[in-house]
XYZ file of C-alpha atoms in Angstrom:
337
model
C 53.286 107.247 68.432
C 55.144 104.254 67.651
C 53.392 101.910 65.097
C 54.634 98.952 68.181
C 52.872 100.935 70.898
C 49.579 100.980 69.313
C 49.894 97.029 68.249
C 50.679 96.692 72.009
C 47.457 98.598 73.026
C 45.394 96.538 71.363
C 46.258 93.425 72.387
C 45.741 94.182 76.106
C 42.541 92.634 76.951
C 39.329 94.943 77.556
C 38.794 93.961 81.155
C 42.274 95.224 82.097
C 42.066 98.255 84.015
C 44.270 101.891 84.048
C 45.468 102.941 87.711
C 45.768 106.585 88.709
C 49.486 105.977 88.462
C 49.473 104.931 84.885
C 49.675 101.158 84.418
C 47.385 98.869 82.352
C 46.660 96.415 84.533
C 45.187 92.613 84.496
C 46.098 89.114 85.046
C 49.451 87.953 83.373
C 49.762 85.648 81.021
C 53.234 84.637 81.971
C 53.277 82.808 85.656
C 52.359 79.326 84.112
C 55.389 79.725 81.467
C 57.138 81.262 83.756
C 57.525 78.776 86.323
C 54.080 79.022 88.646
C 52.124 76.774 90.181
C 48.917 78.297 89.147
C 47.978 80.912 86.710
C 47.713 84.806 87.988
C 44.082 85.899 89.602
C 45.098 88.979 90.966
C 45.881 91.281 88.521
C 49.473 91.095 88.835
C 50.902 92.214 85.801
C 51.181 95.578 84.237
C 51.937 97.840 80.870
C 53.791 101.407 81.445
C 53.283 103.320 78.445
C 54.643 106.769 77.586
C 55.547 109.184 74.811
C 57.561 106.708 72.903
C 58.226 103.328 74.602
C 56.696 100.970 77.362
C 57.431 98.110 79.611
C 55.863 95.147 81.186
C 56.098 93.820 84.342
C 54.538 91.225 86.694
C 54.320 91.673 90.378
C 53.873 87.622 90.751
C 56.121 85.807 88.320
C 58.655 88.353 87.588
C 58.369 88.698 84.559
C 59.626 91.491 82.718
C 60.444 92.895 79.338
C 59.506 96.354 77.526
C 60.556 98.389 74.390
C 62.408 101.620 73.325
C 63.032 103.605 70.619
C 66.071 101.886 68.296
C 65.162 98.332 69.694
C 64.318 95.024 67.911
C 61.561 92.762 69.358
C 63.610 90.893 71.705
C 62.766 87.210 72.660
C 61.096 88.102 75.582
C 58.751 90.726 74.411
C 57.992 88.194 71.282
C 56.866 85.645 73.896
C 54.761 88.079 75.936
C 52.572 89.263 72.715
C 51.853 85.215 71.591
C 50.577 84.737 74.653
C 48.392 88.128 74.668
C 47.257 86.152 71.347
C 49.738 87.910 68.461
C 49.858 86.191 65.429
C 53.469 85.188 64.684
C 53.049 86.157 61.446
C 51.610 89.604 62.709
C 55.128 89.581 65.072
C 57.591 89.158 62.127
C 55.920 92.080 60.198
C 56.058 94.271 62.983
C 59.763 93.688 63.637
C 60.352 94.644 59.754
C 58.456 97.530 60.240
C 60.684 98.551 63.063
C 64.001 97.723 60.895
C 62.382 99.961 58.544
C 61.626 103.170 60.893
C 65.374 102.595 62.257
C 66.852 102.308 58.971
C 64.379 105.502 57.655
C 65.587 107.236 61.221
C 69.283 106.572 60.765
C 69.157 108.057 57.046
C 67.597 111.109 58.210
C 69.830 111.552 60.831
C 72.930 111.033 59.034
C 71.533 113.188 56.460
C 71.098 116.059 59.342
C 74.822 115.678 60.159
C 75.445 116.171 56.384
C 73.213 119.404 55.941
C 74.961 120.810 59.009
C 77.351 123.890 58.751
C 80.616 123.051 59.124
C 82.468 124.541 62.031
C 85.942 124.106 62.869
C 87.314 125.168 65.834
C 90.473 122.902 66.754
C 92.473 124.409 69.689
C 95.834 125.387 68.931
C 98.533 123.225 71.293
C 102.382 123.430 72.107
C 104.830 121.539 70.525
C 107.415 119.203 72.093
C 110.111 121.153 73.856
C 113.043 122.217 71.589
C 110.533 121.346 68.061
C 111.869 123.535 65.504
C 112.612 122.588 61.528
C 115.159 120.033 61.082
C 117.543 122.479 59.462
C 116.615 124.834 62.045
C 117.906 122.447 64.964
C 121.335 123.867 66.641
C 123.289 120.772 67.491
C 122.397 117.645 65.044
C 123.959 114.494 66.790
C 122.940 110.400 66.287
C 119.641 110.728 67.267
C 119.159 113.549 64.918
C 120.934 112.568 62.040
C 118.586 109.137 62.420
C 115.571 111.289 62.091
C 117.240 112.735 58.926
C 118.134 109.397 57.459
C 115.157 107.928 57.884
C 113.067 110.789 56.833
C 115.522 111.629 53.687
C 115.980 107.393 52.759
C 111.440 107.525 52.118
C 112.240 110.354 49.904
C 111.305 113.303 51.990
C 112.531 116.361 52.008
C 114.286 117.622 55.381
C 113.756 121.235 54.321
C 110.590 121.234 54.255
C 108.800 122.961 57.861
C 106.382 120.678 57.871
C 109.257 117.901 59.022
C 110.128 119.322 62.782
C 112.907 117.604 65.554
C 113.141 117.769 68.844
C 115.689 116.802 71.834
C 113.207 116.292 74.417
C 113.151 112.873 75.745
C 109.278 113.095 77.329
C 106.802 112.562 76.173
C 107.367 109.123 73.963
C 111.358 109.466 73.997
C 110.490 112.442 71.319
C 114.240 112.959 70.939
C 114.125 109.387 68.899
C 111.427 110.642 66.766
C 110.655 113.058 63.533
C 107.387 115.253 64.245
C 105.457 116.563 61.697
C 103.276 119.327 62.234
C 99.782 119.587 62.172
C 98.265 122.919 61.298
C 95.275 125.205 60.307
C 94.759 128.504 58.856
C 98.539 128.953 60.089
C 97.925 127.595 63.872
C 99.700 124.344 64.960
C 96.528 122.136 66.426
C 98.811 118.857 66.220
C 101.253 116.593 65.428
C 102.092 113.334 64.806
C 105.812 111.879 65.895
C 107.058 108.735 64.066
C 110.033 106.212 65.501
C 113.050 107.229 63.387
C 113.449 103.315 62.080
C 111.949 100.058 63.313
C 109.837 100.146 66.594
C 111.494 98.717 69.479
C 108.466 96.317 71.153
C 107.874 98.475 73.824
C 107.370 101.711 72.012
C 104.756 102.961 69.416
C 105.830 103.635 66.230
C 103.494 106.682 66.440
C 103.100 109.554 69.015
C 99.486 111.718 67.986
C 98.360 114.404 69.264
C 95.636 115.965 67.706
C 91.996 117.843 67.829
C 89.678 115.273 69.690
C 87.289 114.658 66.965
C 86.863 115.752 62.816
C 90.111 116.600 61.998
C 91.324 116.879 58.465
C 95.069 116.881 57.925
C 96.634 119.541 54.975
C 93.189 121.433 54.573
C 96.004 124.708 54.527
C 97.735 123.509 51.098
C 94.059 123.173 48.907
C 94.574 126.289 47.029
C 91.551 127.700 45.091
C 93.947 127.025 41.699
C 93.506 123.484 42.784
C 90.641 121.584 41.560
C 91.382 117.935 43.123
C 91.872 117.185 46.217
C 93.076 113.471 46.884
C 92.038 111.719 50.369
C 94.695 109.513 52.220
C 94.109 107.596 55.375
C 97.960 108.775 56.634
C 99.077 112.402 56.892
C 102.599 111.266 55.258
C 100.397 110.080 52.032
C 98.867 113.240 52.459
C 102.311 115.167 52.095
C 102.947 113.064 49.100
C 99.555 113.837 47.526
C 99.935 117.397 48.450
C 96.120 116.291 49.592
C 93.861 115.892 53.080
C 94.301 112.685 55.176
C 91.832 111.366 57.618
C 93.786 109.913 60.037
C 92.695 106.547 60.070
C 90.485 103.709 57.924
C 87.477 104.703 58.693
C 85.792 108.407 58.507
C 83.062 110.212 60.080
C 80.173 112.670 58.899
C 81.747 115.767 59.844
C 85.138 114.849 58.363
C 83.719 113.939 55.121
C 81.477 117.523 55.434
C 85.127 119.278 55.624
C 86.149 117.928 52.636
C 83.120 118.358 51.043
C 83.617 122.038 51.533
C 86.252 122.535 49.762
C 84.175 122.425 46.559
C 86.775 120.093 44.429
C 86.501 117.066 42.987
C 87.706 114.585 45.251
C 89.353 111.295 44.875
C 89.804 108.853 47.591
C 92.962 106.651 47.509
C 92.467 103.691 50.362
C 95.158 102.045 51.784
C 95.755 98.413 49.840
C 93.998 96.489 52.805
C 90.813 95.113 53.753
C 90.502 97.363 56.716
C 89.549 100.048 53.894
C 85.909 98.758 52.889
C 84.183 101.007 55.075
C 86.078 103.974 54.031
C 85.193 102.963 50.454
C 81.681 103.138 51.197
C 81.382 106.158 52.484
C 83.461 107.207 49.631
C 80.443 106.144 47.374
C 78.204 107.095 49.352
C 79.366 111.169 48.695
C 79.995 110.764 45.234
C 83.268 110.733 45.300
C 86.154 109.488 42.963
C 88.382 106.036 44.032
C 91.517 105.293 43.306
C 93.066 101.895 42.486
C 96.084 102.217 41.262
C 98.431 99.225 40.001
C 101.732 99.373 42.439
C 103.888 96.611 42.666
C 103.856 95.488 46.076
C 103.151 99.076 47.653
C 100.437 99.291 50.327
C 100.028 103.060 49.753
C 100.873 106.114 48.454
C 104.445 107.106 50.736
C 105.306 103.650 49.631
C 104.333 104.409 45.545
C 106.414 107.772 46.175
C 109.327 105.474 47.473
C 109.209 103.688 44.386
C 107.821 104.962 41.625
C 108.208 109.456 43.010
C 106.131 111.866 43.111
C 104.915 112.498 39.858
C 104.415 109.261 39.354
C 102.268 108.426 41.909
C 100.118 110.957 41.616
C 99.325 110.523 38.130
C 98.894 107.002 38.114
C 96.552 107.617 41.350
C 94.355 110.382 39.339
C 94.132 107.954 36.290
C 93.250 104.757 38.700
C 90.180 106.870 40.122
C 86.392 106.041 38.870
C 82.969 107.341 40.559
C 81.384 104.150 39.297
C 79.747 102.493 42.405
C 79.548 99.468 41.183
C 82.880 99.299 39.135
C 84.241 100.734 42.677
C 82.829 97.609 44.112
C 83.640 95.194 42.053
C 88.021 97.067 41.974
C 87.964 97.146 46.134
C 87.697 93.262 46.123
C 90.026 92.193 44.619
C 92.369 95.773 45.893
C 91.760 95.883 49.240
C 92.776 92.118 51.001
């Protein structure tokens, strides 16, 4: 039981009684400050307890107001105990001592997630109509040779089967669009489709389809003669880095679990925004390596690789990395903004 259920116990008054159907109850406090004319005589108001949480009510004033498991001490529930005679002082520890049990909760529970085998088990899905490997494709015309350009003028590689075209023109007007694959232990579970150029305003730059939750982009290429991985937010950083991307700025348990797996040591390179605090965090918070590397006026790696190439980037990225918290801290102000 709940350190706030037993406070709440002994505040109710002795000559409150317990009815066959559970409730404590005895004249409430509340109808003055509530609003009434005259104070309750008639045992109108009532606890509920059970395993793990309680409410209040009163049958003349209305007045209601209870707690749960996870809650604060809201206003109303404050109010209620000072007038059953808590101590505010009394009040202000007990809501610590709740932060406390949430915060001690949450760290187990997060730590649960952590200790839990990992199991992947991402569907495998069709491609767009027509997807095949850019040199693969039958009859290259202006929409394909777009693709190409743009794909060939970031420095990538149109040989490469991990670059795919279609003609289809649903879904997203594919046929204006370079896919690249998204696969596992050989299986396509994904892909994402990026606008060959800039993004007219009523079309996403980006078409994504992939597992619903935890997935891990290039977990295929981490060899066991590799003994790095490197962690992008963007699957096209990822092809650069020949590492894992995410998928987005911020990462969950499970994802972070997948990577963990793969026994290496791993370095996280965030994108060069603010948006990549949080992913920085839980970067630290696994003991992992993070990267800040000095580019001029590139906001990640595709654009280093632009730049700078492959070899490059990835060397400057591998000597930017540190697994100093607070030196981590102290680089991701002034890197990511």
């Amino acid at each position: 039981m709940t350190i706030i259920i037993d406070y709440v116990r002994a505040l109710i008054p002795s000559n409150w009684k317990t009815t066959a159907s559970g409730w404590a109850k005895g004249n409430c406090p509340m109808c003055i400050v509530n609003g009434e004319n005259r104070p309750d005589s008639k045992g109108r108001g009532g606890f509920r307890f059970e395993a793990e949480k309680f409410q209040y009510n009163c049958f003349n004033c209305g007045y209601a107001t209870g707690w749960s498991p996870g809650k604060r001490l809201s206003f109303r529930l404050k109010k209620l105990l000072q007038q059953f005679g808590a101590d505010e002082s009394d009040v202000q520890r007990l809501q610590l001592e709740l932060i406390r049990e949430d915060e001690m909760a949450s760290i187990l529970y997060r730590q649960q997630r952590r200790d839990a085998p990992v199991v992947i088990d991402w569907p495998e899905v069709e491609l767009p109509e027509g997807a095949v490997p850019f040199m693969d494709y039958p009859d290259p015309g202006n929409d394909w040779i777009s693709a190409a350009t743009y794909l060939t003028s970031r420095g990538f590689d149109i040989e490469d089967d991990r670059f795919l075209y279609s003609p289809a023109k649903i879904p997203a007007r594919m046929n204006k669009r370079f896919i690249l694959k998204f696969t596992y232990q050989g299986c396509t579970v994904g892909y994402a489709a990026r606008w060959a150029g800039p993004t007219p305003k009523d079309i996403t730059k980006y078409y994504l389809k992939q597992p619903p939750k935890n997935f891990v982009y290039g977990l295929d290429r981490q060899t066991a003669d590799k003994s790095v991985v490197i962690v992008t937010e963007g699957p096209l950083d990822a092809i650069v880095t020949d590492g894992v991307a995410i998928g987005s700025n911020t990462m969950n348990i499970e994802q972070g679990n997948i990577i963990d797996s793969l026994n290496k040591r791993v370095v996280l390179l965030p994108d060069k925004d603010s948006a990549g605090m949080k992913l920085i965090e839980a970067a630290i918070e696994r003991g992992w390596h993070v990267s800040f590397p000095e580019w001029e006026k590139c906001k990640d790696a595709g654009d280093a690789f632009t730049k700078y190439g492959r070899l490059f980037t990835i060397k400057s990225i591998l000597d930017s990395s540190t697994s100093n918290p607070t030196k981590i801290r102290v680089l991701a102000q002034r890197y990511c903004r």
